[in-house]
């Protein structure tokens, strides 16, 4: 089946620093979404990309369909950025379901 | 816009009982998706509807799970003879234009099902 490989599985950052999360896809994907799951369990939409790069505040995401990957960059991390981040992708064959990565548990330390 | 609404937020059932979970998609959205989340399996797809028609139920356990969408404003997921392994958070999502330019999925808060 379609595979979404997400890394790292866990990441610890100090406030004010930054890093990148990555998802690799084993099949051609039409679009990718990134979510933050907060402490209450809600999935918060961060980005939806069919191609290219989008930026929102301290977050930036890129989707390269040809090379089958997507990244989420976080800069100037804040305590409220803690949570689990998921990528999810829609395969390019007409079925609109999305397949999730295993998630990255991000911890921001003061 | 209230977002995707799911009820109940929490449900506890005894083994062998039936559980019905409800989802109200965002008004005007044409697709409804069901997923479930467990620690072991992560987030996995169950089934989805487009314009109320079932499109793909490949993620549904065949024996005891069923889903319906009787009208454009709600969908139900029914689990018969619940088992402890059915314990999970069940998430509903909707999208405006699946397969098109507005295919982004928006999720409800989930229903946490606990089977004792």
Coordinates of N, CA and C in Angstrom, one line a residue:
Chain A
X1 N 0.8 -1.2 0.0 CA 0.0 0.0 0.0 C 0.8 1.2 0.0
X2 N 0.2 2.4 -0.1 CA 0.9 3.6 0.0 C 1.6 3.8 1.3
X3 N 2.8 4.3 1.2 CA 3.6 4.5 2.4 C 4.0 6.0 2.6
X4 N 3.9 6.4 3.8 CA 4.3 7.8 4.1 C 5.3 7.6 5.3
X5 N 6.6 7.9 5.0 CA 7.6 7.7 6.0 C 8.0 9.0 6.6
X6 N 7.8 9.2 7.9 CA 8.0 10.5 8.5 C 9.1 10.4 9.5
X7 N 10.0 11.5 9.4 CA 11.1 11.5 10.4 C 11.4 13.0 10.8
X8 N 12.0 13.1 12.0 CA 12.3 12.1 13.0 C 11.0 11.7 13.7
X9 N 11.0 10.7 14.5 CA 9.9 10.3 15.3 C 9.7 11.2 16.5
X10 N 10.8 11.7 17.0 CA 10.8 12.7 18.1 C 11.9 13.7 17.9
X11 N 11.6 14.9 18.4 CA 12.5 16.0 18.3 C 12.4 16.9 19.5
X12 N 13.5 17.3 20.0 CA 13.5 18.2 21.2 C 14.3 19.5 20.8
X13 N 13.7 20.6 20.9 CA 14.3 21.9 20.6 C 14.2 22.9 21.7
X14 N 15.2 23.7 21.8 CA 15.1 24.8 22.8 C 14.4 26.0 22.1
X15 N 13.7 26.7 23.0 CA 13.0 27.9 22.5 C 13.9 28.8 21.7
X16 N 13.4 29.3 20.6 CA 14.2 30.2 19.7 C 15.0 29.5 18.6
X17 N 15.1 28.2 18.7 CA 15.8 27.4 17.7 C 14.8 26.9 16.6
X18 N 15.3 26.2 15.6 CA 14.5 25.7 14.6 C 15.0 24.3 14.1
X19 N 14.2 23.7 13.3 CA 14.5 22.4 12.7 C 13.6 22.1 11.6
X20 N 13.7 20.9 11.0 CA 12.9 20.5 9.9 C 12.4 19.1 10.1
X21 N 11.1 18.9 9.7 CA 10.5 17.5 9.7 C 10.4 17.1 8.2
X22 N 10.4 15.8 8.0 CA 10.4 15.4 6.6 C 9.5 14.2 6.4
X23 N 8.8 14.1 5.3 CA 8.0 13.0 4.9 C 8.5 12.5 3.5
X24 N 8.8 11.2 3.4 CA 9.1 10.6 2.1 C 7.9 9.8 1.7
X25 N 7.6 9.7 0.4 CA 6.5 9.0 -0.1 C 7.0 7.9 -1.1
X26 N 6.3 6.7 -1.0 CA 6.8 5.6 -1.8 C 5.9 5.5 -3.1
X27 N 5.0 6.4 -3.3 CA 4.2 6.5 -4.5 C 3.9 7.9 -4.8
X28 N 3.5 8.2 -6.0 CA 3.3 9.6 -6.4 C 2.1 10.1 -5.7
X29 N 2.3 11.3 -5.1 CA 1.2 11.9 -4.3 C 0.8 13.2 -5.0
X30 N -0.5 13.4 -4.9 CA -1.2 14.6 -5.6 C -1.0 15.8 -4.7
X31 N -1.1 15.6 -3.4 CA -1.1 16.7 -2.4 C -0.7 16.2 -1.1
X32 N -0.3 17.1 -0.2 CA 0.1 16.8 1.1 C -0.5 17.8 2.1
X33 N -0.8 17.3 3.3 CA -1.3 18.2 4.3 C -0.3 18.0 5.5
X34 N -0.2 19.0 6.3 CA 0.5 19.0 7.6 C -0.4 19.4 8.7
X35 N -0.4 18.6 9.8 CA -1.2 18.9 10.9 C -0.4 19.0 12.2
X36 N -0.9 19.8 13.2 CA -0.4 19.7 14.5 C -1.5 19.1 15.4
X37 N -1.1 18.1 16.2 CA -2.1 17.5 17.1 C -1.7 18.1 18.5
X38 N -2.7 18.8 19.1 CA -2.4 19.4 20.3 C -2.6 18.5 21.5
X39 N -2.5 19.0 22.7 CA -2.6 18.2 23.9 C -4.0 17.6 24.1
X40 N -5.0 18.3 23.5 CA -6.4 17.8 23.6 C -6.7 16.8 22.5
X41 N -5.8 16.6 21.6 CA -6.0 15.6 20.6 C -6.5 16.1 19.3
X42 N -6.8 17.4 19.2 CA -7.3 18.0 18.0 C -6.3 18.1 16.9
X43 N -6.7 17.8 15.7 CA -5.8 18.0 14.5 C -6.0 19.4 13.9
X44 N -4.9 20.2 14.0 CA -5.0 21.5 13.5 C -4.3 21.6 12.2
X45 N -5.0 22.1 11.2 CA -4.5 22.2 9.8 C -3.4 23.3 9.8
X46 N -2.2 22.9 9.3 CA -1.1 23.8 9.1 C -1.0 24.2 7.7
X47 N -0.9 23.2 6.8 CA -0.7 23.5 5.4 C -1.4 22.5 4.5
X48 N -1.8 22.9 3.3 CA -2.2 22.0 2.3 C -1.5 22.5 1.0
X49 N -0.7 21.5 0.4 CA 0.1 21.9 -0.7 C -0.1 20.8 -1.8
X50 N -0.3 21.4 -3.0 CA -0.3 20.5 -4.2 C 1.0 20.6 -4.9
X51 N 1.8 21.6 -4.6 CA 3.1 21.8 -5.1 C 3.8 23.0 -4.4
X52 N 5.1 23.1 -4.6 CA 5.8 24.3 -4.2 C 5.9 24.5 -2.7
X53 N 6.0 25.7 -2.3 CA 6.3 26.1 -0.9 C 5.2 27.1 -0.4
X54 N 4.8 26.9 0.9 CA 4.0 27.9 1.5 C 4.6 28.2 2.9
X55 N 4.3 29.5 3.3 CA 4.9 29.9 4.6 C 3.8 30.6 5.4
X56 N 3.8 30.3 6.7 CA 2.8 30.9 7.6 C 3.5 31.2 8.9
X57 N 3.8 32.5 9.1 CA 4.5 32.8 10.3 C 5.9 32.2 10.4
X58 N 6.0 31.4 11.5 CA 7.3 30.7 11.7 C 7.4 29.3 11.1
X59 N 6.4 29.0 10.3 CA 6.4 27.7 9.7 C 6.5 27.8 8.2
X60 N 7.2 26.9 7.6 CA 7.3 26.9 6.1 C 7.2 25.4 5.7
X61 N 6.5 25.1 4.6 CA 6.4 23.8 4.1 C 6.6 23.7 2.6
X62 N 7.3 22.7 2.2 CA 7.6 22.4 0.8 C 7.1 21.1 0.4
X63 N 6.5 20.9 -0.8 CA 6.1 19.6 -1.4 C 6.7 19.5 -2.8
X64 N 7.5 18.4 -2.9 CA 8.1 18.1 -4.2 C 7.6 16.8 -4.7
X65 N 6.5 16.8 -5.5 CA 5.9 15.6 -6.0 C 6.8 14.7 -6.8
X66 N 7.6 15.4 -7.6 CA 8.5 14.6 -8.5 C 9.5 13.8 -7.7
X67 N 10.1 14.4 -6.6 CA 11.0 13.7 -5.8 C 10.4 13.0 -4.6
X68 N 9.1 13.1 -4.5 CA 8.3 12.3 -3.5 C 8.7 12.7 -2.1
X69 N 8.7 13.9 -1.7 CA 8.9 14.3 -0.3 C 8.3 15.6 0.0
X70 N 8.1 15.8 1.3 CA 7.6 17.1 1.8 C 8.4 17.4 3.1
X71 N 8.5 18.7 3.3 CA 9.2 19.1 4.6 C 8.4 20.2 5.3
X72 N 8.6 20.2 6.6 CA 8.0 21.3 7.4 C 9.1 21.9 8.2
X73 N 9.4 23.2 8.0 CA 10.4 23.9 8.8 C 9.8 24.7 9.8
X74 N 10.3 24.6 11.0 CA 9.9 25.5 12.1 C 11.1 26.3 12.5
X75 N 10.9 27.6 12.6 CA 11.9 28.5 13.1 C 11.5 29.3 14.4
X76 N 12.4 29.7 15.2 CA 12.1 30.5 16.4 C 11.1 29.7 17.2
X77 N 11.3 28.5 17.5 CA 10.3 27.7 18.2 C 9.9 28.3 19.5
X78 N 8.6 28.1 19.8 CA 8.0 28.6 21.0 C 7.4 27.4 21.8
X79 N 7.1 27.6 23.1 CA 6.6 26.5 23.9 C 5.3 26.0 23.3
X80 N 4.5 26.9 22.8 CA 3.2 26.4 22.3 C 3.3 25.6 21.0
X81 N 4.5 25.5 20.4 CA 4.7 24.6 19.3 C 4.8 23.1 19.6
X82 N 4.9 22.9 20.9 CA 5.0 21.5 21.3 C 3.7 20.7 20.9
X83 N 3.9 19.5 20.6 CA 2.8 18.6 20.1 C 3.3 17.6 19.2
X84 N 2.4 16.9 18.5 CA 2.8 15.9 17.5 C 2.4 16.4 16.2
X85 N 3.3 16.4 15.2 CA 3.1 16.8 13.9 C 3.0 15.7 12.9
X86 N 1.9 15.7 12.1 CA 1.7 14.7 11.1 C 1.7 15.2 9.7
X87 N 2.3 14.5 8.8 CA 2.0 14.8 7.4 C 1.0 13.7 6.9
X88 N 0.3 14.1 5.9 CA -0.7 13.1 5.3 C -0.8 13.5 3.9
X89 N -0.8 12.4 3.0 CA -0.8 12.7 1.6 C -1.9 11.9 0.9
X90 N -2.3 12.5 -0.2 CA -3.3 12.0 -1.1 C -2.6 11.4 -2.3
X91 N -2.8 10.2 -2.6 CA -2.2 9.5 -3.8 C -2.8 10.1 -5.1
X92 N -2.0 9.9 -6.1 CA -2.4 10.6 -7.4 C -3.1 9.6 -8.3
X93 N -4.1 8.9 -7.8 CA -4.9 8.1 -8.7 C -6.4 8.1 -8.5
X94 N -6.8 9.3 -8.0 CA -8.3 9.5 -8.0 C -9.0 9.1 -6.7
X95 N -8.3 8.5 -5.7 CA -9.0 8.2 -4.4 C -8.6 9.3 -3.5
X96 N -9.5 9.9 -2.9 CA -9.3 11.1 -2.1 C -8.9 10.9 -0.6
X97 N -8.8 9.6 -0.2 CA -8.4 9.4 1.2 C -6.9 9.9 1.4
X98 N -6.6 10.2 2.6 CA -5.2 10.6 2.9 C -4.5 9.5 3.8
X99 N -3.2 9.3 3.5 CA -2.5 8.4 4.3 C -1.5 9.2 5.2
X100 N -1.5 8.8 6.5 CA -0.8 9.6 7.5 C 0.6 9.0 7.7
X101 N 1.6 9.9 8.0 CA 2.8 9.4 8.6 C 2.6 9.1 10.0
X102 N 3.7 8.5 10.6 CA 3.6 8.1 12.0 C 3.7 9.2 13.0
X103 N 4.1 10.4 12.5 CA 4.1 11.6 13.4 C 5.5 11.9 14.0
X104 N 5.7 13.1 14.3 CA 6.9 13.6 15.0 C 6.5 14.3 16.3
X105 N 6.9 13.7 17.4 CA 6.6 14.3 18.7 C 7.6 15.4 19.0
X106 N 7.2 16.6 19.0 CA 8.1 17.8 19.1 C 7.9 18.3 20.6
X107 N 9.0 18.5 21.2 CA 9.0 19.0 22.6 C 9.9 20.3 22.5
X108 N 9.3 21.4 23.0 CA 10.1 22.6 23.1 C 10.5 22.9 24.5
X109 N 11.7 23.1 24.7 CA 12.2 23.3 26.1 C 12.6 24.8 26.3
X110 N 12.3 25.3 27.5 CA 12.6 26.7 27.8 C 14.1 27.0 27.7
Chain B
X1 N -18.8 29.4 11.3 CA -18.6 28.0 10.9 C -18.2 27.2 12.1
X2 N -18.9 26.2 12.5 CA -18.6 25.4 13.7 C -17.6 24.4 13.4
X3 N -17.2 24.2 12.2 CA -16.3 23.1 12.0 C -17.0 21.7 11.9
X4 N -16.2 20.7 11.8 CA -16.8 19.3 11.9 C -17.2 19.0 13.3
X5 N -18.4 18.5 13.5 CA -18.9 18.2 14.8 C -19.0 16.7 14.9
X6 N -18.5 16.2 16.1 CA -18.6 14.8 16.3 C -19.3 14.6 17.7
X7 N -20.2 13.6 17.8 CA -20.8 13.3 19.0 C -20.9 11.8 19.1
X8 N -20.8 11.2 20.4 CA -20.4 11.9 21.6 C -18.9 12.1 21.6
X9 N -18.4 12.9 22.5 CA -16.9 13.1 22.5 C -16.3 11.8 23.2
X10 N -17.0 11.3 24.1 CA -16.5 10.1 24.8 C -17.6 9.0 24.9
X11 N -17.2 7.8 24.7 CA -18.2 6.7 24.8 C -17.5 5.5 25.4
X12 N -18.2 5.0 26.4 CA -17.7 3.7 27.1 C -18.8 2.7 26.9
X13 N -18.3 1.5 26.3 CA -19.3 0.4 26.1 C -18.7 -0.8 26.7
X14 N -19.6 -1.8 27.0 CA -19.1 -3.1 27.4 C -18.9 -4.0 26.2
X15 N -18.1 -4.9 26.4 CA -17.8 -5.9 25.3 C -19.0 -6.5 24.8
X16 N -19.2 -6.5 23.5 CA -20.4 -7.1 22.9 C -21.5 -6.1 22.6
X17 N -21.4 -4.9 23.2 CA -22.5 -3.9 22.9 C -22.3 -3.2 21.6
X18 N -23.3 -2.4 21.2 CA -23.2 -1.7 20.0 C -22.8 -0.2 20.3
X19 N -22.0 0.4 19.4 CA -21.7 1.8 19.5 C -22.0 2.5 18.2
X20 N -22.6 3.7 18.3 CA -22.9 4.5 17.1 C -22.3 5.9 17.3
X21 N -21.4 6.2 16.3 CA -20.8 7.5 16.4 C -21.3 8.4 15.3
X22 N -21.4 9.7 15.6 CA -22.1 10.6 14.7 C -21.1 11.7 14.2
X23 N -21.3 12.1 13.0 CA -20.4 13.2 12.4 C -21.3 14.1 11.6
X24 N -21.1 15.4 11.9 CA -21.8 16.5 11.0 C -20.7 17.2 10.3
X25 N -20.6 17.1 9.0 CA -19.5 17.8 8.2 C -19.7 19.3 8.2
X26 N -18.7 20.0 7.8 CA -18.8 21.4 7.5 C -19.9 21.6 6.4
X27 N -20.8 22.6 6.6 CA -21.8 22.8 5.7 C -21.3 23.1 4.3
X28 N -21.8 22.4 3.3 CA -21.4 22.6 1.9 C -20.3 21.7 1.5
X29 N -19.7 21.0 2.4 CA -18.6 20.1 2.0 C -19.2 18.8 1.4
X30 N -18.6 18.3 0.4 CA -19.2 17.2 -0.4 C -18.6 15.8 0.0
X31 N -17.6 15.8 0.8 CA -17.0 14.5 1.1 C -16.8 14.4 2.6
X32 N -17.0 13.2 3.1 CA -16.9 12.9 4.5 C -16.0 11.6 4.7
X33 N -15.0 11.7 5.5 CA -14.0 10.7 5.7 C -14.1 10.2 7.2
X34 N -13.8 9.0 7.4 CA -13.7 8.4 8.8 C -12.3 7.8 8.9
X35 N -11.6 8.1 10.0 CA -10.3 7.6 10.4 C -10.4 7.2 11.8
X36 N -9.4 6.4 12.3 CA -9.3 6.1 13.7 C -7.8 6.2 14.1
X37 N -7.6 6.5 15.3 CA -6.2 6.7 15.8 C -6.0 5.8 17.1
X38 N -5.0 5.0 17.1 CA -4.6 4.3 18.2 C -3.1 4.5 18.4
X39 N -2.6 4.2 19.6 CA -1.2 4.3 19.8 C -0.4 3.4 18.9
X40 N -0.9 2.1 18.8 CA -0.1 1.1 18.0 C -0.2 1.4 16.5
X41 N -1.4 1.6 16.0 CA -1.5 1.7 14.5 C -1.4 3.1 14.0
X42 N -1.5 4.1 14.9 CA -1.4 5.5 14.4 C -2.8 5.9 13.8
X43 N -2.7 6.8 12.8 CA -4.0 7.3 12.2 C -4.2 6.5 10.9
X44 N -5.3 5.8 10.9 CA -5.6 4.9 9.7 C -7.0 5.2 9.1
X45 N -7.1 5.2 7.8 CA -8.3 5.4 7.1 C -9.3 4.3 7.3
X46 N -10.5 4.6 7.4 CA -11.6 3.6 7.4 C -12.5 3.6 6.2
X47 N -13.1 4.7 5.9 CA -14.1 4.8 4.8 C -14.4 6.2 4.4
X48 N -14.9 6.4 3.2 CA -15.4 7.8 2.9 C -16.5 7.8 1.9
X49 N -17.2 8.9 1.9 CA -18.4 9.2 1.1 C -18.1 10.5 0.3
X50 N -18.6 10.5 -0.9 CA -18.6 11.7 -1.8 C -20.0 11.9 -2.2
X51 N -20.5 13.1 -1.9 CA -21.9 13.4 -2.3 C -22.9 12.3 -1.7
X52 N -22.6 11.9 -0.5 CA -23.4 10.8 0.2 C -23.2 9.4 -0.3
X53 N -22.5 9.2 -1.4 CA -22.3 7.9 -1.9 C -21.0 7.3 -1.4
X54 N -21.1 6.0 -0.9 CA -19.9 5.4 -0.4 C -18.9 5.2 -1.6
X55 N -17.7 5.5 -1.3 CA -16.6 5.5 -2.4 C -15.6 4.4 -2.1
X56 N -15.1 4.4 -0.8 CA -14.0 3.4 -0.5 C -14.2 3.1 1.0
X57 N -14.4 1.8 1.2 CA -14.5 1.3 2.6 C -13.4 0.3 2.9
X58 N -12.3 0.4 2.2 CA -11.2 -0.6 2.3 C -10.6 -0.7 3.6
X59 N -10.7 0.4 4.5 CA -10.1 0.4 5.8 C -11.0 -0.2 6.9
X60 N -12.2 -0.5 6.5 CA -13.2 -0.9 7.5 C -13.0 -2.4 7.8
X61 N -13.0 -2.7 9.1 CA -13.1 -4.2 9.4 C -14.4 -4.7 8.9
X62 N -14.4 -5.8 8.2 CA -15.6 -6.1 7.4 C -16.8 -6.6 8.3
X63 N -16.4 -7.3 9.4 CA -17.4 -8.0 10.1 C -18.4 -7.2 10.9
X64 N -17.9 -6.2 11.6 CA -18.8 -5.5 12.6 C -18.9 -4.0 12.4
X65 N -18.2 -3.5 11.4 CA -18.2 -2.0 11.2 C -19.1 -1.7 10.0
X66 N -19.9 -0.6 10.1 CA -20.6 -0.1 9.0 C -20.7 1.4 9.1
X67 N -20.8 2.0 7.9 CA -21.0 3.5 7.9 C -22.1 3.9 6.9
X68 N -22.8 5.0 7.3 CA -23.8 5.4 6.4 C -23.7 7.0 6.3
X69 N -24.3 7.5 5.3 CA -24.5 8.9 5.2 C -25.9 9.2 4.6
X70 N -26.9 9.2 5.4 CA -28.3 9.3 4.9 C -28.6 10.6 4.4
X71 N -27.9 11.7 4.7 CA -28.2 13.0 4.1 C -26.9 13.8 4.2
X72 N -26.8 14.9 3.6 CA -25.6 15.7 3.4 C -25.1 16.3 4.7
X73 N -25.9 16.2 5.8 CA -25.5 16.9 7.0 C -25.1 16.0 8.1
X74 N -25.1 14.6 7.9 CA -24.5 13.8 8.9 C -24.2 12.4 8.3
X75 N -23.2 11.8 9.0 CA -22.8 10.5 8.7 C -22.6 9.7 10.1
X76 N -22.9 8.4 10.0 CA -22.7 7.6 11.2 C -21.8 6.4 11.0
X77 N -21.1 6.1 12.0 CA -20.2 4.9 12.0 C -20.7 4.0 13.1
X78 N -21.1 2.8 12.8 CA -21.7 1.9 13.7 C -20.8 0.7 13.9
X79 N -20.6 0.3 15.2 CA -19.8 -0.8 15.5 C -20.6 -1.8 16.3
X80 N -20.8 -3.0 15.7 CA -21.6 -4.0 16.4 C -20.7 -4.9 17.2
X81 N -21.3 -5.4 18.3 CA -20.5 -6.4 19.1 C -19.1 -5.9 19.4
X82 N -19.0 -4.7 20.0 CA -17.7 -4.1 20.2 C -16.8 -5.0 21.0
X83 N -15.5 -4.9 20.6 CA -14.4 -5.6 21.2 C -13.4 -4.7 21.8
X84 N -12.6 -5.1 22.8 CA -11.6 -4.2 23.4 C -10.7 -3.6 22.3
X85 N -10.3 -4.3 21.3 CA -9.4 -3.8 20.3 C -10.0 -2.7 19.4
X86 N -11.3 -2.5 19.6 CA -12.0 -1.4 18.9 C -11.8 0.0 19.6
X87 N -11.2 -0.1 20.8 CA -11.0 1.1 21.6 C -10.0 2.0 20.8
X88 N -10.4 3.2 20.6 CA -9.6 4.1 19.7 C -10.3 5.5 19.7
X89 N -9.6 6.5 19.2 CA -10.3 7.7 18.9 C -10.7 7.7 17.4
X90 N -12.0 7.9 17.2 CA -12.5 7.9 15.8 C -12.7 9.3 15.3
X91 N -12.1 9.6 14.2 CA -12.1 10.9 13.7 C -12.8 11.0 12.4
X92 N -13.6 12.1 12.3 CA -14.3 12.4 11.1 C -13.7 13.6 10.4
X93 N -13.7 13.6 9.1 CA -13.2 14.8 8.4 C -14.1 15.1 7.2
X94 N -14.1 16.3 6.8 CA -14.8 16.7 5.5 C -14.0 17.6 4.7
X95 N -14.3 17.5 3.4 CA -13.6 18.4 2.4 C -14.6 19.0 1.4
X96 N -14.3 20.1 0.9 CA -15.2 20.9 0.1 C -15.2 20.2 -1.3
X97 N -14.1 19.9 -1.9 CA -14.0 19.5 -3.3 C -13.0 18.4 -3.4
X98 N -13.3 17.2 -3.0 CA -12.3 16.2 -3.0 C -11.8 15.9 -4.4
X99 N -10.5 15.8 -4.6 CA -9.9 15.6 -5.9 C -9.7 16.8 -6.7
X100 N -10.2 17.9 -6.2 CA -10.1 19.2 -6.9 C -9.2 20.1 -6.2
X101 N -9.4 21.4 -6.4 CA -8.5 22.4 -5.8 C -8.8 22.7 -4.4
X102 N -9.9 22.2 -3.8 CA -10.2 22.5 -2.5 C -10.4 21.1 -1.8
X103 N -9.4 20.3 -1.8 CA -9.5 18.9 -1.3 C -9.0 18.8 0.1
X104 N -8.6 20.0 0.7 CA -8.1 19.9 2.1 C -9.1 19.3 3.0
X105 N -8.6 18.4 3.9 CA -9.6 17.8 4.8 C -9.5 18.5 6.2
X106 N -10.6 18.7 6.8 CA -10.7 19.4 8.1 C -11.3 18.3 9.1
X107 N -10.7 18.2 10.2 CA -11.1 17.2 11.1 C -11.9 17.7 12.3
X108 N -12.8 16.8 12.8 CA -13.5 17.0 14.0 C -12.7 16.7 15.2
X109 N -13.2 16.9 16.4 CA -12.4 16.7 17.6 C -12.3 15.2 18.0
X110 N -13.1 14.3 17.3 CA -12.9 12.9 17.6 C -13.9 12.4 18.6
X111 N -14.2 11.1 18.6 CA -14.9 10.4 19.6 C -14.0 9.3 20.2
X112 N -13.7 9.5 21.5 CA -12.9 8.5 22.2 C -13.8 7.3 22.6
X113 N -13.6 6.1 22.0 CA -14.4 5.0 22.3 C -13.5 4.0 23.2
X114 N -14.1 3.7 24.3 CA -13.4 2.7 25.2 C -14.3 1.5 25.4
X115 N -13.8 0.4 25.1 CA -14.6 -0.9 25.2 C -14.0 -1.7 26.4
X116 N -14.8 -1.9 27.4 CA -14.4 -2.5 28.6 C -14.5 -4.1 28.5

